Amino acid sequence: MFVGIVGGRYRRERPIDIFAKDFLIFLKDELSLKGDWMPKVKVLLCNDDTWTRLWDIQNRTIPGNPEEYMPMPDLNRQKWQGANGWVYRLINYDSEGRWIRPSERERLGALMRIGFNRVQAEDLAPFDAVIFLHTSRPIEAGEKGQPVAGIL
Amino acid sequence: MIAHECVHVMETLSGQIIIKGFDAKRSFEHPGVKELFKKFIDEMGTDEFKRRYLTAD
C-alpha cells in the first residue's frame, strides 16, 4: 500500500530556490501565461560525479510522457558533460489544457521509474520541477573567456 | 543557469519554445534568457537583487 511522501530533506528554501520562484512569477507575466498556480521548484547543485550519474537518469525520460513534455536536444555523454543544467518536470495537464499536479503516487512513481531511489524520490516528489545545475560549467566558461554572471 | 532552466519550465507550461539553437559549447547563455534576466534585475533593482538572493545560504 502507498503510504505517502515522508521525505523532506529539501523543504527549506534557500536564496537560489527563492530566485527560481520569483523568476518563474516574472516569466509568467512577461510571457502572458495563464494558469491558476505556480510550479514549486527546487534547485540542486551537482558536482561532476553527481552530474555523470544524472546522465543515466535523464536518459530514461521520454519526451511526450506525462513527466517530460519538452523534446530533449540531441545529447550524448560527451555533450552532457558540457551542459549547464537540466530540469525535470512533474507537471500534467487536464483535458482542457490546464496545468495540474500529478498525485503523490504518480510523482513518486515517475521519479523512481527514471532511476532515483526511493529516498531521493520522496525528497523530490513535493516539487513540480527540479533544476539540476552542473557547478563546473561556470568555472569552465569563465576560463574560456565567456561572460559568466554566476549561478543565477 | 537557474534562469535558463526556469524558462524551460515555462516552455513546458506554455507550449512555446523560447530557447532555440542554443549551443552551450559556444556560448554560456542563450541571448533570450540573458535579455529576460536583465529585465528582471532592472525591475527589481540591483540592491534588492543582492539583498534577496546573494546573501549567505
XYZ file of N, CA and C in Angstrom:
627
model
N 0.840 -1.196 0.000
C 0.000 0.000 0.000
C 0.878 1.250 0.000
N 0.485 2.265 -0.740
C 1.237 3.513 -0.792
C 1.006 4.277 0.506
N 2.104 4.725 1.119
C 1.956 5.352 2.435
C 2.157 6.863 2.406
N 2.353 7.435 1.227
C 2.501 8.890 1.162
C 3.953 9.319 1.276
N 4.167 10.592 1.014
C 5.535 11.110 0.973
C 5.981 11.521 2.372
N 7.085 10.953 2.821
C 7.572 11.270 4.159
C 8.906 12.012 4.123
N 9.493 12.146 2.936
C 10.790 12.807 2.815
C 10.682 14.291 3.110
N 11.809 14.988 3.076
C 11.733 16.410 3.325
C 13.081 17.068 3.473
N 14.111 16.395 2.965
C 15.451 16.970 3.062
C 15.536 18.337 2.403
N 14.705 18.573 1.403
C 14.829 19.784 0.601
C 13.722 20.795 0.868
N 13.038 20.670 1.990
C 11.903 21.570 2.234
C 12.348 23.010 2.522
N 13.540 23.203 3.109
C 13.971 24.567 3.441
C 14.313 25.339 2.157
N 13.749 26.537 2.040
C 14.019 27.373 0.861
C 15.328 28.122 1.034
N 16.219 28.007 0.071
C 17.460 28.766 0.075
C 17.321 29.923 -0.912
N 18.253 30.887 -0.897
C 18.139 32.025 -1.825
C 17.996 31.595 -3.291
N 18.678 30.527 -3.699
C 18.561 30.114 -5.111
C 17.171 29.547 -5.417
N 16.524 28.948 -4.427
C 15.153 28.465 -4.628
C 14.194 29.659 -4.742
N 14.456 30.667 -3.886
C 13.600 31.871 -3.909
C 13.766 32.592 -5.244
N 15.005 32.634 -5.739
C 15.222 33.248 -7.058
C 14.415 32.509 -8.131
N 14.489 31.185 -8.123
C 13.763 30.412 -9.140
C 12.260 30.706 -9.052
N 11.744 30.762 -7.828
C 10.309 31.038 -7.638
C 9.951 32.429 -8.177
N 10.742 33.433 -7.807
C 10.474 34.811 -8.252
C 10.606 34.936 -9.764
N 11.599 34.265 -10.332
C 11.824 34.389 -11.771
C 10.692 33.716 -12.555
N 10.155 32.634 -12.035
C 9.014 31.983 -12.693
C 7.787 32.909 -12.682
N 7.577 33.599 -11.556
C 6.456 34.550 -11.482
C 6.654 35.667 -12.514
N 7.886 36.167 -12.601
C 8.225 37.200 -13.581
C 7.952 36.692 -15.000
N 8.387 35.465 -15.288
C 8.204 34.903 -16.640
C 6.726 34.722 -16.973
N 5.957 34.348 -15.970
C 4.524 34.121 -16.210
C 3.872 35.416 -16.707
N 4.231 36.540 -16.066
C 3.701 37.838 -16.501
C 4.304 38.250 -17.840
N 5.596 38.086 -17.938
C 6.330 38.534 -19.128
C 5.854 37.804 -20.386
N 5.542 36.539 -20.238
C 5.143 35.726 -21.394
C 3.621 35.588 -21.493
N 2.927 36.342 -20.632
C 1.447 36.339 -20.633
C 0.874 34.922 -20.561
N 1.414 34.137 -19.630
C 0.941 32.764 -19.482
C -0.246 32.726 -18.524
N -1.178 31.849 -18.835
C -2.340 31.688 -17.966
C -2.153 30.417 -17.138
N -2.634 30.463 -15.927
C -2.539 29.292 -15.056
C -2.950 29.696 -13.660
N -3.556 28.779 -12.916
C -4.079 29.105 -11.589
C -3.012 29.058 -10.511
N -1.909 28.386 -10.769
C -0.895 28.223 -9.733
C 0.486 28.249 -10.360
N 1.477 28.475 -9.505
C 2.856 28.499 -9.991
C 3.561 27.209 -9.585
N 4.398 26.694 -10.455
C 5.128 25.474 -10.102
C 6.041 25.688 -8.895
N 6.106 24.707 -8.047
C 7.028 24.731 -6.908
C 8.336 24.082 -7.367
N 9.419 24.847 -7.252
C 10.674 24.410 -7.864
C 11.777 24.250 -6.821
N 12.620 23.267 -7.004
C 13.802 23.082 -6.168
C 15.041 23.161 -7.040
N 16.082 23.814 -6.536
C 17.342 23.917 -7.272
C 18.406 23.111 -6.533
N 19.052 22.203 -7.233
C 20.102 21.379 -6.640
C 21.398 21.529 -7.432
N 22.491 21.716 -6.718
C 23.796 21.857 -7.362
C 24.472 20.491 -7.448
N 25.066 20.199 -8.594
C 25.674 18.879 -8.812
C 27.159 19.019 -9.112
N 27.981 18.273 -8.408
C 29.395 18.214 -8.772
C 29.547 17.268 -9.977
N 30.766 17.111 -10.468
C 30.980 16.304 -11.678
C 30.486 14.864 -11.501
N 30.725 14.310 -10.329
C 30.350 12.924 -10.079
C 28.825 12.751 -10.139
N 28.117 13.637 -9.463
C 26.648 13.567 -9.474
C 26.116 13.819 -10.870
N 26.755 14.762 -11.554
C 26.300 15.096 -12.900
C 26.438 13.892 -13.846
N 27.535 13.176 -13.689
C 27.758 11.978 -14.506
C 26.663 10.947 -14.234
N 26.300 10.782 -12.961
C 25.246 9.807 -12.626
C 23.878 10.261 -13.126
N 23.699 11.574 -13.221
C 22.408 12.094 -13.716
C 22.172 11.770 -15.192
N 23.259 11.517 -15.920
C 23.125 11.205 -17.346
C 22.170 10.019 -17.548
N 22.394 8.968 -16.781
C 21.556 7.778 -16.930
C 20.097 8.089 -16.591
N 19.914 8.937 -15.581
C 18.548 9.277 -15.164
C 17.843 10.097 -16.249
N 18.499 11.151 -16.711
C 17.858 11.989 -17.735
C 17.633 11.200 -19.019
N 18.480 10.212 -19.254
C 18.373 9.405 -20.464
C 17.129 8.509 -20.434
N 16.576 8.301 -19.250
C 15.381 7.458 -19.145
C 14.100 8.275 -19.283
N 14.209 9.591 -19.322
C 12.999 10.394 -19.542
C 12.617 10.266 -21.012
N 11.351 10.239 -21.248
C 10.875 10.037 -22.615
C 10.057 11.254 -23.029
N 10.515 11.994 -24.047
C 9.726 13.145 -24.495
C 8.304 12.718 -24.818
N 7.357 13.488 -24.371
C 5.966 13.160 -24.660
C 5.294 12.394 -23.533
N 6.081 11.874 -22.598
C 5.499 11.207 -21.443
C 4.884 12.246 -20.499
N 3.972 11.825 -19.631
C 3.376 12.803 -18.721
C 4.412 13.554 -17.898
N 5.554 12.925 -17.654
C 6.541 13.565 -16.781
C 7.542 14.434 -17.545
N 7.565 14.378 -18.827
C 8.589 15.119 -19.559
C 8.009 15.536 -20.907
N 7.702 16.835 -21.012
C 6.974 17.267 -22.198
C 7.854 17.792 -23.324
N 8.972 18.431 -22.934
C 9.755 19.083 -23.977
C 10.668 18.086 -24.676
N 10.833 18.196 -25.975
C 11.786 17.321 -26.660
C 13.204 17.605 -26.167
N 13.945 16.577 -25.876
C 15.323 16.769 -25.414
C 16.222 17.051 -26.615
N 17.230 17.898 -26.434
C 18.177 18.090 -27.535
C 18.946 16.803 -27.779
N 19.604 16.757 -28.920
C 20.381 15.570 -29.269
C 21.597 15.496 -28.343
N 21.547 14.622 -27.378
C 22.609 14.564 -26.374
C 23.357 13.245 -26.449
N 24.615 13.291 -26.089
C 25.362 12.072 -25.817
C 26.162 12.351 -24.547
N 26.878 11.350 -24.067
C 27.604 11.512 -22.807
C 28.567 12.697 -22.831
N 29.233 12.869 -23.959
C 30.220 13.942 -24.063
C 29.540 15.314 -23.994
N 28.443 15.459 -24.749
C 27.713 16.732 -24.731
C 27.133 16.995 -23.336
N 26.692 15.924 -22.695
C 26.108 16.055 -21.355
C 27.096 16.709 -20.391
N 28.384 16.363 -20.506
C 29.396 16.937 -19.620
C 29.522 18.450 -19.821
N 29.169 18.911 -21.007
C 29.263 20.348 -21.275
C 27.978 21.099 -21.008
N 26.962 20.394 -20.524
C 25.671 21.054 -20.285
C 25.691 21.833 -18.974
N 24.933 22.922 -18.945
C 24.890 23.773 -17.750
C 23.892 23.270 -16.719
N 22.807 22.704 -17.200
C 21.763 22.321 -16.264
C 20.715 21.452 -16.935
N 19.872 20.894 -16.113
C 18.774 20.058 -16.612
C 17.605 20.238 -15.662
N 16.411 20.330 -16.216
C 15.235 20.461 -15.353
C 14.291 19.295 -15.608
N 13.904 18.656 -14.521
C 12.950 17.554 -14.612
C 11.592 18.064 -14.140
N 10.593 17.920 -14.999
C 9.274 18.487 -14.721
C 8.274 17.413 -14.341
N 7.534 17.671 -13.282
C 6.499 16.733 -12.839
C 5.156 17.453 -12.890
N 4.771 17.809 -14.068
C 3.556 18.598 -14.266
C 2.685 17.865 -15.280
N 1.397 17.937 -15.082
C 0.496 17.273 -16.009
C -0.563 18.275 -16.488
N -1.401 17.858 -17.379
C -2.462 18.719 -17.904
C -3.797 17.998 -17.817
N -4.858 18.795 -17.605
C -6.183 18.177 -17.661
C -6.678 18.212 -19.112
N -7.905 17.734 -19.306
C -8.415 17.611 -20.674
C -8.616 18.973 -21.348
N -8.676 20.052 -20.524
C -8.834 21.397 -21.101
C -7.501 22.143 -21.215
N -6.415 21.431 -20.990
C -5.099 22.034 -21.167
C -4.614 22.844 -19.982
N -5.297 22.756 -18.825
C -4.828 23.486 -17.642
C -3.752 22.675 -16.926
N -2.788 23.393 -16.302
C -1.715 22.708 -15.582
C -2.302 22.058 -14.344
N -1.957 20.841 -14.102
C -2.376 20.184 -12.863
C -1.205 19.424 -12.255
N -1.289 19.233 -10.953
C -0.247 18.457 -10.285
C -0.627 16.991 -10.306
N 0.270 16.135 -10.771
C 0.006 14.700 -10.632
C -0.095 14.340 -9.150
N -0.704 13.223 -8.847
C -0.831 12.803 -7.449
C 0.544 12.431 -6.888
N 0.624 12.357 -5.568
C 1.888 11.960 -4.925
C 2.364 10.621 -5.460
N 1.431 9.733 -5.616
C 1.785 8.385 -6.074
C 2.385 8.435 -7.491
N 1.767 9.242 -8.360
C 2.273 9.368 -9.737
C 3.667 9.986 -9.761
N 3.856 11.012 -8.933
C 5.149 11.712 -8.921
C 6.252 10.798 -8.396
N 5.946 10.112 -7.308
C 6.930 9.200 -6.737
C 7.266 8.095 -7.741
N 6.249 7.568 -8.392
C 6.444 6.509 -9.379
C 7.286 6.996 -10.546
N 7.005 8.214 -11.024
C 7.750 8.758 -12.162
C 9.221 8.934 -11.809
N 9.498 9.447 -10.611
C 10.887 9.673 -10.196
C 11.644 8.352 -10.041
N 10.971 7.358 -9.493
C 11.642 6.063 -9.306
C 11.823 5.344 -10.644
N 10.886 5.550 -11.546
C 10.953 4.891 -12.853
C 12.193 5.355 -13.641
N 12.560 6.624 -13.470
C 13.726 7.098 -14.237
C 15.039 6.872 -13.495
N 14.990 6.348 -12.263
C 16.243 5.928 -11.638
C 16.579 6.503 -10.286
N 15.746 7.404 -9.743
C 16.006 7.856 -8.380
C 15.609 6.747 -7.414
N 16.382 6.589 -6.328
C 15.966 5.590 -5.353
C 14.795 6.137 -4.532
N 14.239 5.304 -3.688
C 13.002 5.706 -3.004
C 13.204 6.942 -2.119
N 14.327 6.988 -1.404
C 14.576 8.129 -0.512
C 14.696 9.417 -1.335
N 15.460 9.340 -2.427
C 15.615 10.525 -3.284
C 14.266 10.935 -3.869
N 13.506 9.954 -4.334
C 12.206 10.241 -4.951
C 11.263 10.889 -3.943
N 11.304 10.430 -2.707
C 10.449 11.028 -1.674
C 10.864 12.472 -1.393
N 12.163 12.729 -1.453
C 12.644 14.093 -1.228
C 12.236 15.033 -2.372
N 12.214 14.498 -3.588
C 11.970 15.355 -4.758
C 10.493 15.445 -5.145
N 9.714 14.486 -4.731
C 8.307 14.431 -5.173
C 7.454 15.641 -4.777
N 7.762 16.360 -3.690
C 6.926 17.526 -3.384
C 7.031 18.657 -4.403
N 8.023 18.603 -5.285
C 8.256 19.725 -6.204
C 7.694 19.443 -7.594
N 7.246 20.535 -8.241
C 6.718 20.403 -9.601
C 7.834 20.332 -10.628
N 8.976 20.874 -10.268
C 10.134 20.807 -11.161
C 11.391 20.836 -10.312
N 12.399 20.102 -10.743
C 13.685 20.096 -10.038
C 14.751 20.534 -11.031
N 15.459 21.606 -10.664
C 16.524 22.123 -11.526
C 17.861 21.601 -11.006
N 18.559 20.869 -11.852
C 19.884 20.365 -11.505
C 20.908 21.229 -12.243
N 21.869 21.764 -11.507
C 22.895 22.603 -12.129
C 24.260 21.945 -12.028
N 24.976 21.993 -13.129
C 26.326 21.421 -13.187
C 27.304 22.507 -12.753
N 27.837 22.401 -11.553
C 28.601 23.512 -10.984
C 29.944 23.762 -11.662
N 30.456 22.795 -12.408
C 31.748 23.001 -13.076
C 31.638 23.937 -14.269
N 30.447 24.062 -14.806
C 30.294 24.809 -16.056
C 30.598 26.308 -15.943
N 30.158 27.015 -14.886
C 30.518 28.445 -14.814
C 32.021 28.642 -14.746
N 32.722 27.745 -14.053
C 34.186 27.854 -13.951
C 34.801 27.661 -15.334
N 34.330 26.622 -16.034
C 34.846 26.315 -17.369
C 34.584 27.473 -18.335
N 33.375 28.019 -18.266
C 33.025 29.124 -19.162
C 33.891 30.341 -18.888
N 34.133 30.616 -17.615
C 34.984 31.750 -17.238
C 36.400 31.565 -17.753
N 36.888 30.350 -17.669
C 38.254 30.059 -18.138
C 38.372 30.264 -19.644
N 37.258 30.058 -20.359
C 37.276 30.238 -21.816
C 37.003 31.690 -22.213
N 36.852 32.539 -21.223
C 36.646 33.952 -21.504
C 35.211 34.333 -21.801
N 34.278 33.418 -21.539
C 32.859 33.750 -21.763
C 32.339 34.512 -20.547
N 31.453 35.478 -20.771
C 30.919 36.215 -19.625
C 30.069 35.296 -18.742
N 30.334 35.335 -17.475
C 29.598 34.480 -16.543
C 28.999 35.359 -15.460
N 27.679 35.322 -15.367
C 27.019 36.160 -14.356
C 26.869 35.424 -13.038
N 27.274 34.175 -13.009
C 27.116 33.409 -11.775
C 26.061 32.352 -11.936
N 25.778 31.679 -10.866
C 24.904 30.530 -10.913
C 23.449 30.913 -11.195
N 23.083 32.167 -10.868
C 21.709 32.594 -11.113
C 21.471 32.717 -12.606
N 22.006 30.374 -15.114
C 21.730 28.948 -15.288
C 20.342 28.582 -14.737
N 20.023 29.097 -13.544
C 18.688 28.831 -12.996
C 17.644 29.490 -13.886
N 17.952 30.723 -14.312
C 17.017 31.442 -15.176
C 16.741 30.637 -16.449
N 17.774 30.052 -17.008
C 17.660 29.249 -18.236
C 16.692 28.071 -18.007
N 16.880 27.381 -16.898
C 16.022 26.214 -16.629
C 14.599 26.650 -16.301
N 14.462 27.829 -15.658
C 13.114 28.354 -15.387
C 12.374 28.635 -16.701
N 13.116 29.144 -17.675
C 12.492 29.377 -18.988
C 12.018 28.044 -19.570
N 12.805 26.989 -19.397
C 12.376 25.663 -19.875
C 11.093 25.209 -19.174
N 10.981 25.514 -17.873
C 9.755 25.143 -17.149
C 8.559 25.853 -17.774
N 8.738 27.143 -18.058
C 7.627 27.900 -18.643
C 7.346 27.472 -20.082
N 8.371 27.003 -20.780
C 8.141 26.447 -22.117
C 7.222 25.231 -22.011
N 7.468 24.425 -20.986
C 6.630 23.243 -20.782
C 5.180 23.649 -20.557
N 4.994 24.663 -19.702
C 3.629 25.060 -19.339
C 2.907 25.754 -20.482
N 3.658 26.493 -21.275
C 3.015 27.300 -22.310
C 2.967 26.615 -23.676
N 3.848 25.636 -23.873
C 3.950 25.035 -25.198
C 4.742 25.903 -26.160
N 5.241 27.064 -25.679
C 6.065 27.933 -26.524
C 7.529 27.498 -26.421
N 8.252 27.624 -27.505
C 9.695 27.373 -27.454
C 10.397 28.731 -27.486
N 11.107 29.056 -26.439
C 11.810 30.340 -26.346
C 13.303 30.162 -26.625
N 13.849 29.067 -26.126
C 15.286 28.820 -26.310
C 15.475 27.925 -27.528
N 15.957 28.539 -28.610
C 16.164 27.787 -29.855
C 17.628 27.862 -30.249
N 18.151 26.775 -30.768
C 19.503 26.766 -31.342
C 20.591 27.127 -30.355
N 20.407 26.760 -29.092
C 21.407 27.104 -28.087
C 22.528 26.077 -28.071
N 23.755 26.539 -28.196
C 24.916 25.662 -28.161
C 25.763 26.034 -26.945
N 25.676 25.208 -25.892
C 26.362 25.516 -24.632
C 27.881 25.536 -24.792
N 28.387 24.895 -25.835
C 29.842 24.894 -26.056
C 30.324 26.266 -26.534
N 29.453 26.933 -27.289
C 29.862 28.202 -27.900
C 29.509 29.408 -27.042
N 28.453 29.305 -26.298
C 28.009 30.446 -25.515
C 27.474 29.952 -24.176
N 27.797 30.678 -23.127
C 27.377 30.211 -21.810
C 25.871 30.336 -21.615
N 25.282 31.359 -22.213
C 23.839 31.539 -22.011
C 23.152 31.995 -23.296
N 21.888 31.624 -23.438
C 21.097 31.997 -24.600
C 20.746 33.495 -24.531
N 20.835 34.216 -25.672
C 20.567 35.660 -25.651
C 19.168 36.005 -25.133
N 18.189 35.190 -25.460
C 16.809 35.451 -24.997
C 16.704 35.369 -23.480
N 17.436 34.436 -22.901
C 17.429 34.290 -21.434
C 18.161 35.466 -20.803
N 19.289 35.848 -21.409
C 20.043 36.999 -20.894
C 19.157 38.244 -20.847
N 18.393 38.430 -21.914
C 17.525 39.609 -22.006
C 16.465 39.591 -20.899
N 15.844 38.423 -20.704
C 14.819 38.305 -19.664
C 15.432 38.514 -18.272
N 16.601 37.956 -18.076
C 17.285 38.081 -16.785
C 17.623 39.540 -16.496
N 18.076 40.252 -17.530
C 18.431 41.661 -17.371
C 17.186 42.468 -16.999
N 16.079 42.167 -17.675
C 14.836 42.891 -17.397
C 14.377 42.627 -15.958
N 14.519 41.390 -15.532
C 14.146 41.010 -14.163
C 14.955 41.828 -13.150
N 16.273 41.934 -13.380
C 17.136 42.696 -12.459
C 16.797 44.185 -12.518
N 16.564 44.690 -13.730
C 16.240 46.114 -13.872
C 14.970 46.451 -13.099
N 13.972 45.583 -13.176
C 12.706 45.845 -12.483
C 12.876 45.773 -10.969
N 13.719 44.854 -10.525
C 13.894 44.655 -9.080
C 14.874 45.661 -8.489
N 15.888 46.018 -9.238
C 16.959 46.875 -8.728
C 18.097 46.008 -8.207
N 19.315 46.437 -8.462
C 20.462 45.592 -8.108
C 20.627 45.428 -6.591
N 20.323 46.482 -5.838
C 20.491 46.370 -4.376
C 19.544 45.330 -3.804
N 18.285 45.392 -4.247
C 17.305 44.433 -3.753
C 17.666 43.013 -4.232
N 18.158 42.933 -5.466
C 18.564 41.626 -6.010
C 19.658 41.010 -5.128
N 20.653 41.818 -4.801
C 21.753 41.316 -3.958
C 21.233 40.932 -2.576
N 20.379 41.791 -2.012
C 19.871 41.520 -0.667
C 19.074 40.219 -0.627
N 18.270 40.025 -1.677
C 17.344 38.885 -1.664
C 18.005 37.548 -2.003
N 18.934 37.573 -2.947
C 19.461 36.300 -3.458
C 20.937 36.045 -3.175
N 21.693 37.081 -2.953
C 23.136 36.888 -2.827
C 23.606 36.997 -1.383
N 22.692 36.727 -0.484
C 23.062 36.701 0.928
C 23.554 35.299 1.262
N 24.111 35.126 2.437
C 24.615 33.799 2.833
C 23.476 32.798 2.874
N 23.779 31.576 2.437
C 22.774 30.493 2.390
C 22.404 30.049 3.808
